[in-house]
Structures are given as C-alpha cells and as structure tokens.
Short mmCIF file of C-alpha atoms in Angstrom, two decimals:
data_model
loop_
_atom_site.label_atom_id
_atom_site.label_comp_id
_atom_site.label_asym_id
_atom_site.label_seq_id
_atom_site.Cartn_x
_atom_site.Cartn_y
_atom_site.Cartn_z
CA MET H 1 138.09 264.25 -35.14
CA SER H 2 139.56 262.16 -32.48
CA ILE H 3 139.60 262.84 -28.54
CA VAL H 4 141.96 262.31 -25.83
CA LYS H 5 142.00 261.47 -21.97
CA ILE H 6 144.30 261.98 -19.95
CA ASN H 7 144.04 261.03 -16.60
CA VAL H 8 146.18 262.36 -14.15
CA LEU H 9 147.73 260.26 -11.69
CA THR H 10 149.93 261.81 -8.33
CA VAL H 11 152.58 258.73 -8.15
CA PRO H 12 154.85 259.23 -4.74
CA GLU H 13 157.84 257.96 -5.81
CA GLU H 14 158.28 254.76 -3.81
CA GLN H 15 155.15 253.36 -5.57
CA ARG H 16 155.90 254.29 -9.39
CA GLU H 17 157.63 250.45 -10.25
CA THR H 18 154.09 249.53 -8.60
CA LEU H 19 152.45 251.06 -11.21
CA GLU H 20 154.14 250.98 -14.44
CA LYS H 21 153.81 247.06 -13.49
CA ARG H 22 150.05 247.02 -13.04
CA PHE H 23 149.63 249.14 -16.35
CA ALA H 24 151.95 246.34 -18.04
CA ALA H 25 150.47 243.26 -16.48
CA ARG H 26 146.62 244.46 -17.93
CA ALA H 27 148.08 245.66 -21.53
CA GLY H 28 145.86 245.39 -23.89
CA ALA H 29 142.33 245.62 -21.71
CA VAL H 30 140.93 248.21 -23.71
CA GLU H 31 143.84 247.76 -26.98
CA GLY H 32 140.38 245.99 -28.70
CA SER H 33 137.55 248.59 -27.19
CA ASP H 34 136.06 249.51 -29.94
CA GLY H 35 136.56 253.55 -31.24
CA PHE H 36 140.31 252.72 -29.29
CA GLU H 37 142.65 254.46 -30.85
CA TRP H 38 146.43 254.82 -28.80
CA PHE H 39 147.61 254.84 -24.96
CA GLU H 40 150.69 255.82 -23.78
CA LEU H 41 152.01 255.68 -19.70
CA LEU H 42 154.04 259.14 -19.49
CA ARG H 43 156.00 258.92 -16.66
CA PRO H 44 157.59 262.64 -14.95
CA VAL H 45 161.12 263.00 -15.51
CA GLU H 46 161.57 266.85 -14.71
CA GLY H 47 160.63 267.30 -10.60
CA THR H 48 157.13 266.01 -9.91
CA ASP H 49 155.38 263.17 -8.89
CA THR H 50 152.52 262.88 -12.23
CA TYR H 51 152.44 260.43 -14.24
CA LEU H 52 150.06 260.90 -17.34
CA VAL H 53 148.09 258.24 -18.59
CA TYR H 54 146.58 258.84 -22.69
CA THR H 55 144.15 257.70 -24.34
CA ARG H 56 142.98 259.35 -27.39
CA TRP H 57 138.81 257.58 -28.56
CA ARG H 58 137.09 257.73 -31.76
CA THR H 59 134.50 259.29 -30.09
CA GLU H 60 133.18 260.49 -26.84
CA GLU H 61 130.06 257.79 -27.11
CA ASP H 62 133.06 255.27 -27.48
CA PHE H 63 135.23 256.21 -24.35
CA GLN H 64 132.12 256.04 -22.05
CA ARG H 65 131.07 252.70 -23.68
CA TRP H 66 134.62 251.45 -22.45
CA LEU H 67 134.06 252.85 -19.17
CA ALA H 68 130.86 252.10 -18.27
CA GLY H 69 131.79 248.28 -18.98
CA ARG H 70 136.01 246.74 -19.21
CA GLY H 71 136.95 250.59 -18.34
CA GLN H 72 134.66 250.19 -14.89
CA ALA H 73 137.34 246.78 -13.78
CA ALA H 74 140.25 248.53 -15.18
CA HIS H 75 140.04 251.02 -12.63
CA GLY H 76 138.76 249.14 -9.47
CA GLY H 77 135.18 249.90 -9.72
CA GLY H 78 135.67 253.44 -10.10
CA ALA H 79 135.39 255.79 -13.33
CA HIS H 80 139.58 257.67 -12.76
CA GLY H 81 140.20 255.94 -8.87
CA GLY H 82 143.48 255.56 -7.68
CA GLY H 83 144.83 254.08 -11.17
CA ALA H 84 146.33 250.23 -12.13
CA GLN H 85 144.75 248.31 -9.07
CA GLY H 86 145.33 245.09 -10.22
CA GLY H 87 143.82 242.07 -10.05
CA GLY H 88 141.80 240.09 -6.39
CA ALA H 89 138.89 240.02 -5.53
CA GLN H 90 136.70 243.15 -4.51
CA GLY H 91 137.22 243.31 -1.26
CA ASP H 92 141.68 241.52 -1.51
CA ARG H 93 141.93 244.57 -4.10
CA PRO H 94 146.11 245.96 -3.63
CA LYS H 95 146.28 249.42 -2.18
CA PRO H 96 146.16 252.34 -5.10
CA ALA H 97 149.41 253.04 -6.83
CA ALA H 98 148.14 256.63 -7.35
CA THR H 99 147.08 259.08 -4.36
CA ASP H 100 145.35 261.06 -6.83
CA ALA H 101 143.93 260.85 -9.88
CA THR H 102 142.05 264.17 -12.60
CA LEU H 103 140.10 263.14 -15.56
CA TRP H 104 141.38 265.75 -18.44
CA SER H 105 139.43 265.78 -21.78
CA PHE H 106 140.20 267.86 -25.10
CA GLU H 107 138.92 267.81 -28.53
CA VAL H 108 141.68 266.66 -31.35
CA VAL H 109 141.28 269.78 -33.95
CA GLN H 110 144.34 269.78 -35.40
CA GLN H 111 147.11 266.65 -35.63
CA THR H 112 149.61 265.88 -37.89
CA GLY H 113 152.27 263.34 -38.30
CA PRO H 114 155.76 262.55 -40.12
CA LYS H 115 156.24 262.88 -43.86
CA GLN H 116 155.72 259.91 -45.76
CA ALA H 117 158.78 259.78 -48.32
#
C-alpha cells in the first residue's frame, strides 16, 4: 500500500496568509510526479500554530525521487525546511513562513472510502 509523508510546520499567526499563498502559487508542482497520489494543506483551527502538509505516495522510492528532484527546489534546496518558500534567486529567497518543520512518515496499512451506491 501507499506511504504518507506529513510535514509538520510551525507557522506564527502573522505568517499564515503568506504560507497559504506560497502553497497556492506552486499548485501543480507535485501533481505530475511519478507515484504521487494525494496532497492536502491542513490549517489549524484549535489553538495551535501547526500546519500539516499531507502527501501520499505509491512508494518510498517515488517520494525520494521527487524529493531529490522537484521537491528540492520546492523546499528551497533543503529536504524539509521552512515550507513553501516561494520564488526568487538562490540568494534572493524570501524568509520562510514556518519557524520549524518536522517530517513524519507512515505506511498505509488500512484504508476505506465512502460506499458506492
């Protein structure tokens, strides 16, 4: 079954809009990648400054290939850094919107969806 990667981003309230705009601006950056299955950006709603970036991949190898290629550019050259940094030249990058980032990894062992009528 699939694997799930969740990037846990600490985003101060004043940077939330910036983070969300940066993700919106790079829409499509991952969708065409081999093995990519799903993406969601999850905004906190209950007293936390933690965003979750959820991606699902066919295999760990598919994720690693994306990370080594297009993913490296999407993360500002680092593996899992400040999140959605946006464009600009290497020395001209805007400040990351997130103050901390952690990558969680999971294997999907069970899944279900709505019943089909």
